[in-house]
mmCIF file of C-alpha atoms and ligand atoms in Angstrom:
data_model
loop_
_atom_site.group_PDB
_atom_site.id
_atom_site.type_symbol
_atom_site.label_atom_id
_atom_site.label_comp_id
_atom_site.label_asym_id
_atom_site.label_seq_id
_atom_site.Cartn_x
_atom_site.Cartn_y
_atom_site.Cartn_z
ATOM 1 C CA UNK V 1 -26.819 62.734 -25.437
ATOM 2 C CA UNK V 2 -26.952 65.451 -28.085
ATOM 3 C CA UNK V 3 -25.677 68.538 -26.257
ATOM 4 C CA UNK V 4 -22.309 69.473 -24.783
ATOM 5 C CA UNK V 5 -21.933 69.344 -21.015
ATOM 6 C CA UNK V 6 -23.167 72.512 -19.268
ATOM 7 C CA UNK V 7 -20.456 73.688 -16.908
ATOM 8 C CA UNK V 8 -21.046 77.430 -16.669
ATOM 9 C CA UNK V 9 -23.859 79.487 -15.240
ATOM 10 C CA UNK V 10 -24.613 83.185 -15.333
ATOM 11 C CA UNK V 11 -26.544 84.883 -12.539
ATOM 12 C CA UNK V 12 -27.594 88.437 -13.410
ATOM 13 C CA UNK V 13 -27.676 90.474 -10.202
ATOM 14 C CA UNK V 14 -27.311 94.043 -11.381
ATOM 15 C CA UNK V 15 -30.905 95.228 -10.877
ATOM 16 C CA UNK V 16 -31.452 98.130 -8.513
ATOM 17 C CA UNK V 17 -34.191 96.507 -6.462
ATOM 18 C CA UNK V 18 -36.520 99.500 -6.551
ATOM 19 C CA UNK V 19 -39.460 97.240 -5.636
ATOM 20 C CA UNK V 20 -37.858 96.646 -2.240
ATOM 21 C CA UNK V 21 -36.950 100.149 -1.145
ATOM 22 C CA UNK V 22 -35.983 101.214 1.447
ATOM 23 C CA UNK V 23 -34.470 97.765 2.283
ATOM 24 C CA UNK V 24 -32.385 97.913 -0.906
ATOM 25 C CA UNK V 25 -31.128 101.459 -0.537
ATOM 26 C CA UNK V 26 -27.737 100.402 0.828
ATOM 27 C CA UNK V 27 -27.720 96.634 0.234
ATOM 28 C CA UNK V 28 -28.315 94.496 -2.847
ATOM 29 C CA UNK V 29 -31.752 92.915 -3.109
ATOM 30 C CA UNK V 30 -30.000 89.579 -3.710
ATOM 31 C CA UNK V 31 -28.773 89.700 -0.093
ATOM 32 C CA UNK V 32 -32.264 89.876 1.434
ATOM 33 C CA UNK V 33 -32.616 86.660 3.404
ATOM 34 C CA UNK V 34 -35.267 83.991 3.168
ATOM 35 C CA UNK V 35 -35.184 82.859 6.816
ATOM 36 C CA UNK V 36 -31.392 83.098 7.359
ATOM 37 C CA UNK V 37 -29.881 82.690 3.914
ATOM 38 C CA UNK V 38 -29.499 85.413 1.268
ATOM 39 C CA UNK V 39 -31.674 84.772 -1.793
ATOM 40 C CA UNK V 40 -28.640 84.602 -4.081
ATOM 41 C CA UNK V 41 -27.209 81.720 -2.031
ATOM 42 C CA UNK V 42 -30.290 79.609 -2.796
ATOM 43 C CA UNK V 43 -29.686 80.284 -6.490
ATOM 44 C CA UNK V 44 -25.957 79.468 -6.289
ATOM 45 C CA UNK V 45 -26.762 76.258 -4.381
ATOM 46 C CA UNK V 46 -29.249 75.236 -7.080
ATOM 47 C CA UNK V 47 -26.553 75.694 -9.752
ATOM 48 C CA UNK V 48 -23.981 73.749 -7.731
ATOM 49 C CA UNK V 49 -26.453 70.915 -7.076
ATOM 50 C CA UNK V 50 -27.020 70.753 -10.844
ATOM 51 C CA UNK V 51 -23.307 70.144 -11.487
ATOM 52 C CA UNK V 52 -22.284 73.668 -12.521
ATOM 53 C CA UNK V 53 -18.556 74.298 -12.023
ATOM 54 C CA UNK V 54 -18.166 78.024 -12.702
ATOM 55 C CA UNK V 55 -20.573 80.839 -11.988
ATOM 56 C CA UNK V 56 -20.450 84.387 -13.283
ATOM 57 C CA UNK V 57 -22.441 86.903 -11.286
ATOM 58 C CA UNK V 58 -23.243 90.071 -13.205
ATOM 59 C CA UNK V 59 -23.165 92.834 -10.640
ATOM 60 C CA UNK V 60 -23.623 96.578 -10.679
ATOM 61 C CA UNK V 61 -22.949 99.451 -8.340
ATOM 62 C CA UNK V 62 -23.763 98.803 -4.696
ATOM 63 C CA UNK V 63 -23.250 95.025 -4.927
ATOM 64 C CA UNK V 64 -20.064 94.558 -2.904
ATOM 65 C CA UNK V 65 -21.912 92.608 -0.225
ATOM 66 C CA UNK V 66 -22.483 89.763 -2.712
ATOM 67 C CA UNK V 67 -18.735 89.360 -3.308
ATOM 68 C CA UNK V 68 -18.049 89.556 0.412
ATOM 69 C CA UNK V 69 -20.682 86.918 1.110
ATOM 70 C CA UNK V 70 -19.026 84.330 -1.142
ATOM 71 C CA UNK V 71 -15.511 85.239 0.031
ATOM 72 C CA UNK V 72 -13.649 84.142 3.186
ATOM 73 C CA UNK V 73 -14.399 86.198 6.249
ATOM 74 C CA UNK V 74 -11.227 85.991 8.296
ATOM 75 C CA UNK V 75 -12.588 87.770 11.394
ATOM 76 C CA UNK V 76 -15.767 85.697 11.676
ATOM 77 C CA UNK V 77 -13.879 82.453 11.034
ATOM 78 C CA UNK V 78 -11.228 83.300 13.679
ATOM 79 C CA UNK V 79 -13.896 84.207 16.241
ATOM 80 C CA UNK V 80 -15.888 81.029 15.625
ATOM 81 C CA UNK V 81 -12.726 78.944 15.842
ATOM 82 C CA UNK V 82 -11.649 80.581 19.099
ATOM 83 C CA UNK V 83 -15.087 79.899 20.581
ATOM 84 C CA UNK V 84 -15.105 76.293 19.380
ATOM 85 C CA UNK V 85 -18.235 76.811 17.265
ATOM 86 C CA UNK V 86 -17.388 74.065 14.783
ATOM 87 C CA UNK V 87 -20.776 73.808 13.093
ATOM 88 C CA UNK V 88 -21.073 77.532 12.372
ATOM 89 C CA UNK V 89 -17.441 77.609 11.241
ATOM 90 C CA UNK V 90 -18.088 74.850 8.720
ATOM 91 C CA UNK V 91 -21.201 76.617 7.447
ATOM 92 C CA UNK V 92 -19.333 79.882 6.894
ATOM 93 C CA UNK V 93 -16.378 78.119 5.241
ATOM 94 C CA UNK V 94 -18.596 76.001 3.002
ATOM 95 C CA UNK V 95 -20.133 79.115 1.462
ATOM 96 C CA UNK V 96 -16.783 80.332 0.149
ATOM 97 C CA UNK V 97 -15.644 76.855 -0.941
ATOM 98 C CA UNK V 98 -18.841 75.899 -2.784
ATOM 99 C CA UNK V 99 -17.878 76.782 -6.353
ATOM 100 C CA UNK V 100 -15.707 79.157 -8.413
ATOM 101 C CA UNK V 101 -17.519 82.451 -8.639
ATOM 102 C CA UNK V 102 -16.460 85.209 -11.030
ATOM 103 C CA UNK V 103 -17.808 88.718 -11.273
ATOM 104 C CA UNK V 104 -18.310 91.272 -13.981
ATOM 105 C CA UNK V 105 -19.961 94.648 -13.651
ATOM 106 C CA UNK V 106 -22.747 95.824 -15.875
ATOM 107 C CA UNK V 107 -21.840 99.485 -15.995
ATOM 108 C CA UNK V 108 -25.257 100.779 -17.040
ATOM 109 C CA UNK V 109 -28.672 99.277 -16.259
ATOM 110 C CA UNK V 110 -29.596 98.562 -19.886
ATOM 111 C CA UNK V 111 -31.689 95.458 -19.260
ATOM 112 C CA UNK V 112 -31.454 91.690 -18.778
ATOM 113 C CA UNK V 113 -30.395 91.095 -22.395
ATOM 114 C CA UNK V 114 -27.493 93.472 -21.962
ATOM 115 C CA UNK V 115 -26.564 91.893 -18.612
ATOM 116 C CA UNK V 116 -26.354 88.462 -20.256
ATOM 117 C CA UNK V 117 -24.360 89.983 -23.124
ATOM 118 C CA UNK V 118 -21.774 91.058 -20.503
ATOM 119 C CA UNK V 119 -21.112 87.310 -19.952
ATOM 120 C CA UNK V 120 -19.953 86.617 -23.531
ATOM 121 C CA UNK V 121 -16.218 86.395 -22.755
ATOM 122 C CA UNK V 122 -16.799 84.163 -19.723
ATOM 123 C CA UNK V 123 -19.087 81.872 -21.697
ATOM 124 C CA UNK V 124 -17.100 81.630 -24.935
ATOM 125 C CA UNK V 125 -18.559 79.129 -27.369
ATOM 126 C CA UNK V 126 -20.273 76.789 -24.926
ATOM 127 C CA UNK V 127 -23.965 76.539 -24.067
ATOM 128 C CA UNK V 128 -24.610 77.946 -20.598
ATOM 129 C CA UNK V 129 -27.201 78.194 -17.856
ATOM 130 C CA UNK V 130 -28.861 81.418 -16.713
ATOM 131 C CA UNK V 131 -30.553 81.690 -13.311
ATOM 132 C CA UNK V 132 -32.393 84.830 -12.252
ATOM 133 C CA UNK V 133 -32.213 85.644 -8.567
ATOM 134 C CA UNK V 134 -35.793 86.877 -8.247
ATOM 135 C CA UNK V 135 -37.034 83.346 -8.816
ATOM 136 C CA UNK V 136 -36.389 80.749 -6.133
ATOM 137 C CA UNK V 137 -37.587 77.274 -6.939
ATOM 138 C CA UNK V 138 -38.185 74.485 -4.480
ATOM 139 C CA UNK V 139 -38.016 71.097 -6.172
ATOM 140 C CA UNK V 140 -36.623 67.612 -5.664
ATOM 141 C CA UNK V 141 -34.455 67.803 -8.782
ATOM 142 C CA UNK V 142 -32.902 71.305 -9.009
ATOM 143 C CA UNK V 143 -34.855 73.259 -11.624
ATOM 144 C CA UNK V 144 -31.805 74.127 -13.725
ATOM 145 C CA UNK V 145 -30.804 70.419 -13.668
ATOM 146 C CA UNK V 146 -34.204 69.560 -15.158
ATOM 147 C CA UNK V 147 -33.505 72.013 -18.011
ATOM 148 C CA UNK V 148 -29.978 70.655 -18.486
ATOM 149 C CA UNK V 149 -31.448 67.128 -18.791
ATOM 150 C CA UNK V 150 -33.743 68.351 -21.578
ATOM 151 C CA UNK V 151 -30.808 70.097 -23.245
ATOM 152 C CA UNK V 152 -28.653 66.961 -23.056
ATOM 153 C CA UNK V 153 -31.394 65.004 -24.770
ATOM 154 C CA UNK V 154 -32.424 67.513 -27.433
ATOM 155 C CA UNK V 155 -29.742 70.201 -27.747
ATOM 156 C CA UNK V 156 -30.849 73.749 -28.622
ATOM 157 C CA UNK V 157 -31.987 76.308 -26.067
ATOM 158 C CA UNK V 158 -34.295 75.405 -23.175
ATOM 159 C CA UNK V 159 -36.552 77.776 -21.223
ATOM 160 C CA UNK V 160 -38.079 76.866 -17.846
ATOM 161 C CA UNK V 161 -41.778 77.690 -17.986
ATOM 162 C CA UNK V 162 -44.982 77.303 -16.001
ATOM 163 C CA UNK V 163 -48.519 78.577 -16.469
ATOM 164 C CA UNK V 164 -49.159 81.739 -14.445
ATOM 165 C CA UNK V 165 -52.355 83.544 -13.500
ATOM 166 C CA UNK V 166 -53.659 85.523 -16.495
ATOM 167 C CA UNK V 167 -53.636 88.655 -14.319
ATOM 168 C CA UNK V 168 -49.848 88.307 -14.036
ATOM 169 C CA UNK V 169 -48.841 87.762 -17.672
ATOM 170 C CA UNK V 170 -47.703 91.404 -17.961
ATOM 171 C CA UNK V 171 -44.833 90.601 -15.551
ATOM 172 C CA UNK V 172 -43.198 87.889 -17.665
ATOM 173 C CA UNK V 173 -41.681 86.736 -20.892
ATOM 174 C CA UNK V 174 -44.535 84.788 -22.476
ATOM 175 C CA UNK V 175 -44.285 81.922 -24.936
ATOM 176 C CA UNK V 176 -46.568 83.076 -27.687
ATOM 177 C CA UNK V 177 -46.585 80.286 -30.192
ATOM 178 C CA UNK V 178 -45.672 76.705 -29.681
ATOM 179 C CA UNK V 179 -46.434 73.209 -30.743
ATOM 180 C CA UNK V 180 -46.954 70.967 -27.830
ATOM 181 C CA UNK V 181 -47.970 67.923 -26.070
ATOM 182 C CA UNK V 182 -46.502 67.073 -22.703
ATOM 183 C CA UNK V 183 -43.999 69.132 -20.743
ATOM 184 C CA UNK V 184 -41.662 69.961 -23.664
ATOM 185 C CA UNK V 185 -42.769 72.128 -26.556
ATOM 186 C CA UNK V 186 -41.032 73.828 -29.424
ATOM 187 C CA UNK V 187 -41.229 77.597 -29.173
ATOM 188 C CA UNK V 188 -42.361 79.503 -32.270
ATOM 189 C CA UNK V 189 -42.138 82.944 -30.700
ATOM 190 C CA UNK V 190 -41.918 84.855 -27.431
ATOM 191 C CA UNK V 191 -43.099 88.223 -26.228
ATOM 192 C CA UNK V 192 -41.876 90.233 -23.223
ATOM 193 C CA UNK V 193 -44.471 91.475 -20.732
ATOM 194 C CA UNK V 194 -47.598 91.609 -22.922
ATOM 195 C CA UNK V 195 -50.763 93.281 -21.682
ATOM 196 C CA UNK V 196 -53.306 90.778 -20.447
ATOM 197 C CA UNK V 197 -55.659 91.623 -23.337
ATOM 198 C CA UNK V 198 -52.909 91.003 -25.870
ATOM 199 C CA UNK V 199 -51.225 88.028 -24.216
ATOM 200 C CA UNK V 200 -51.100 85.054 -26.552
ATOM 201 C CA UNK V 201 -50.861 82.522 -23.692
ATOM 202 C CA UNK V 202 -50.154 82.362 -19.972
ATOM 203 C CA UNK V 203 -47.085 80.156 -20.366
ATOM 204 C CA UNK V 204 -44.367 82.232 -18.665
ATOM 205 C CA UNK V 205 -40.582 81.970 -18.636
ATOM 206 C CA UNK V 206 -39.663 81.813 -14.945
ATOM 207 C CA UNK V 207 -36.033 82.766 -14.615
ATOM 208 C CA UNK V 208 -34.276 79.560 -15.692
ATOM 209 C CA UNK V 209 -32.623 79.099 -19.089
ATOM 210 C CA UNK V 210 -30.068 76.930 -20.895
ATOM 211 C CA UNK V 211 -28.897 79.002 -23.834
ATOM 212 C CA UNK V 212 -26.773 78.354 -26.893
ATOM 213 C CA UNK V 213 -23.832 80.739 -27.379
ATOM 214 C CA UNK V 214 -25.391 81.902 -30.680
ATOM 215 C CA UNK V 215 -27.480 84.211 -28.474
ATOM 216 C CA UNK V 216 -24.568 86.657 -28.207
ATOM 217 C CA UNK V 217 -24.561 87.488 -31.929
ATOM 218 C CA UNK V 218 -28.311 88.093 -31.642
ATOM 219 C CA UNK V 219 -27.987 90.208 -28.472
ATOM 220 C CA UNK V 220 -25.407 92.378 -30.202
ATOM 221 C CA UNK V 221 -28.137 93.475 -32.615
ATOM 222 C CA UNK V 222 -31.098 93.510 -30.214
ATOM 223 C CA UNK V 223 -32.752 96.906 -29.921
ATOM 224 C CA UNK V 224 -34.343 98.168 -26.698
ATOM 225 C CA UNK V 225 -37.808 96.690 -26.232
ATOM 226 C CA UNK V 226 -40.246 96.562 -23.314
ATOM 227 C CA UNK V 227 -39.455 99.276 -20.734
ATOM 228 C CA UNK V 228 -36.789 100.750 -23.058
ATOM 229 C CA UNK V 229 -34.417 97.925 -22.062
ATOM 230 C CA UNK V 230 -32.532 95.330 -24.107
ATOM 231 C CA UNK V 231 -34.621 92.248 -23.443
ATOM 232 C CA UNK V 232 -33.322 88.678 -23.312
ATOM 233 C CA UNK V 233 -36.812 87.560 -24.386
ATOM 234 C CA UNK V 234 -36.552 89.548 -27.639
ATOM 235 C CA UNK V 235 -33.193 87.950 -28.422
ATOM 236 C CA UNK V 236 -34.578 84.462 -27.621
ATOM 237 C CA UNK V 237 -37.520 85.183 -29.906
ATOM 238 C CA UNK V 238 -35.084 86.014 -32.691
ATOM 239 C CA UNK V 239 -33.028 82.883 -31.954
ATOM 240 C CA UNK V 240 -36.187 80.739 -32.119
ATOM 241 C CA UNK V 241 -36.631 81.764 -35.759
ATOM 242 C CA UNK V 242 -33.458 79.971 -36.803
ATOM 243 C CA UNK V 243 -32.624 77.406 -34.084
ATOM 244 C CA UNK V 244 -34.599 75.078 -31.829
ATOM 245 C CA UNK V 245 -35.841 76.686 -28.624
ATOM 246 C CA UNK V 246 -37.736 74.433 -26.222
ATOM 247 C CA UNK V 247 -40.090 75.463 -23.444
ATOM 248 C CA UNK V 248 -40.014 72.946 -20.635
ATOM 249 C CA UNK V 249 -42.655 72.921 -17.898
ATOM 250 C CA UNK V 250 -40.454 72.188 -14.904
ATOM 251 C CA UNK V 251 -41.565 70.454 -11.738
ATOM 252 C CA UNK V 252 -41.351 72.493 -8.558
ATOM 253 C CA UNK V 253 -42.795 75.439 -6.721
ATOM 254 C CA UNK V 254 -41.468 78.788 -7.740
ATOM 255 C CA UNK V 255 -41.488 81.913 -5.569
ATOM 256 C CA UNK V 256 -41.189 85.411 -6.974
ATOM 257 C CA UNK V 257 -39.012 86.825 -4.219
ATOM 258 C CA UNK V 258 -38.637 90.117 -6.099
ATOM 259 C CA UNK V 259 -42.259 90.774 -5.170
ATOM 260 C CA UNK V 260 -43.203 91.593 -1.570
ATOM 261 C CA UNK V 261 -45.987 89.041 -1.326
ATOM 262 C CA UNK V 262 -43.868 86.360 -3.037
ATOM 263 C CA UNK V 263 -41.033 87.150 -0.641
ATOM 264 C CA UNK V 264 -43.315 86.686 2.375
ATOM 265 C CA UNK V 265 -44.715 83.422 0.975
ATOM 266 C CA UNK V 266 -41.190 82.085 0.480
ATOM 267 C CA UNK V 267 -40.187 83.147 4.002
ATOM 268 C CA UNK V 268 -43.148 81.375 5.605
ATOM 269 C CA UNK V 269 -42.903 78.201 3.527
ATOM 270 C CA UNK V 270 -39.115 77.823 3.786
ATOM 271 C CA UNK V 271 -39.360 78.312 7.563
ATOM 272 C CA UNK V 272 -42.037 75.606 7.727
ATOM 273 C CA UNK V 273 -39.699 73.228 5.864
ATOM 274 C CA UNK V 274 -36.917 73.688 8.423
ATOM 275 C CA UNK V 275 -36.587 71.035 11.113
ATOM 276 C CA UNK V 276 -35.271 73.542 13.646
ATOM 277 C CA UNK V 277 -38.140 76.004 13.122
ATOM 278 C CA UNK V 278 -41.166 74.159 11.745
ATOM 279 C CA UNK V 279 -42.788 73.194 15.031
ATOM 280 C CA UNK V 280 -42.486 76.469 16.888
ATOM 281 C CA UNK V 281 -43.370 78.505 13.810
ATOM 282 C CA UNK V 282 -46.400 76.352 12.948
ATOM 283 C CA UNK V 283 -47.671 76.708 16.542
ATOM 284 C CA UNK V 284 -47.269 80.451 16.272
ATOM 285 C CA UNK V 285 -49.129 80.591 12.926
ATOM 286 C CA UNK V 286 -52.022 78.539 14.343
ATOM 287 C CA UNK V 287 -52.280 80.878 17.320
ATOM 288 C CA UNK V 288 -52.184 83.854 14.996
ATOM 289 C CA UNK V 289 -54.979 82.494 12.805
ATOM 290 C CA UNK V 290 -57.098 81.958 15.916
ATOM 291 C CA UNK V 291 -56.418 85.300 17.507
ATOM 292 C CA UNK V 292 -55.543 87.922 14.898
ATOM 293 C CA UNK V 293 -58.571 89.861 13.655
ATOM 294 C CA UNK V 294 -56.974 90.206 10.182
ATOM 295 C CA UNK V 295 -57.072 86.442 9.755
ATOM 296 C CA UNK V 296 -60.649 85.860 10.769
HETATM 297 C C1 G1P K 1 -37.392 88.905 -16.207
HETATM 298 C C2 G1P K 1 -37.516 88.550 -17.693
HETATM 299 C C3 G1P K 1 -38.871 87.917 -17.994
HETATM 300 C C4 G1P K 1 -39.068 86.703 -17.082
HETATM 301 C C5 G1P K 1 -38.929 87.129 -15.607
HETATM 302 C C6 G1P K 1 -38.974 85.898 -14.724
HETATM 303 O O1 G1P K 1 -38.258 89.972 -15.914
HETATM 304 O O2 G1P K 1 -37.332 89.727 -18.477
HETATM 305 O O3 G1P K 1 -38.917 87.521 -19.348
HETATM 306 O O4 G1P K 1 -40.335 86.134 -17.330
HETATM 307 O O5 G1P K 1 -37.690 87.802 -15.371
HETATM 308 O O6 G1P K 1 -39.076 86.218 -13.395
HETATM 309 P P1 G1P K 1 -38.080 90.881 -14.592
HETATM 310 O O7 G1P K 1 -38.795 90.142 -13.503
HETATM 311 O O8 G1P K 1 -36.629 91.021 -14.347
HETATM 312 O O9 G1P K 1 -38.754 92.179 -14.918
#
């Protein structure tokens, strides 16, 4: 094992969610549910399943509901107890007991790089995990655990990547030069949201990172890039010039729940994976395919 143990994770959740208006006008996009669970809970559960002990959520204005969700809810717990609803009571209590969650506010929306920079005091001098809430990943081994395993073997910084459709490269941080064979490659450089015509590859960073603390010194100097924002990708590109950065093609299906179509896909597929819903929902979908003119 070459790396230190990864105990801390950072979940940036300060974005305004403009792609999901009006649903996100008065509630954080991270609280939109996939079936019956807020998206951010899937991300927290992934971190916990990977052995993370402390989580820092970077919030912004309008994000109180996230803190409330991971806190005790005295009224609900008392009501469930009085009604003898043991199962629901356990579910509600488990959410607040899952892990230690800390919060810091990003006071201005200056970009993902700046949001991660807000975590520097929490992180200190240890390597840490970053999980973006717009990406939900269904896999046997939690995606961030897969990255931690690579980190423990090789050290350095590890980015979770997969090939995406060429028409979508402008949405992602793209690995632009690398030496490879197999699922792990050494990153030469990265570029944030390139135009399709200029994209050097379609190998995209999909919201999961294990990062060395050296990133903070780089972020301190990083100038605004794509979209006028301080980009984590630009800082990682800089880091890759002096330290090893690995791109790891993780195993699992990733859903872009920050996108309306991705959100719907996740909703349908997660419902079909649920024992209590799969049968009835599958019957309904079959009927719909037979009868709905849009599906013929
Ligand atoms: C962010 C990152 C980008 C990454 C993407 C993954 O972009 O800046 O590098 O590929 O998440 O989903 P955003 O989707 O926040 O614009």
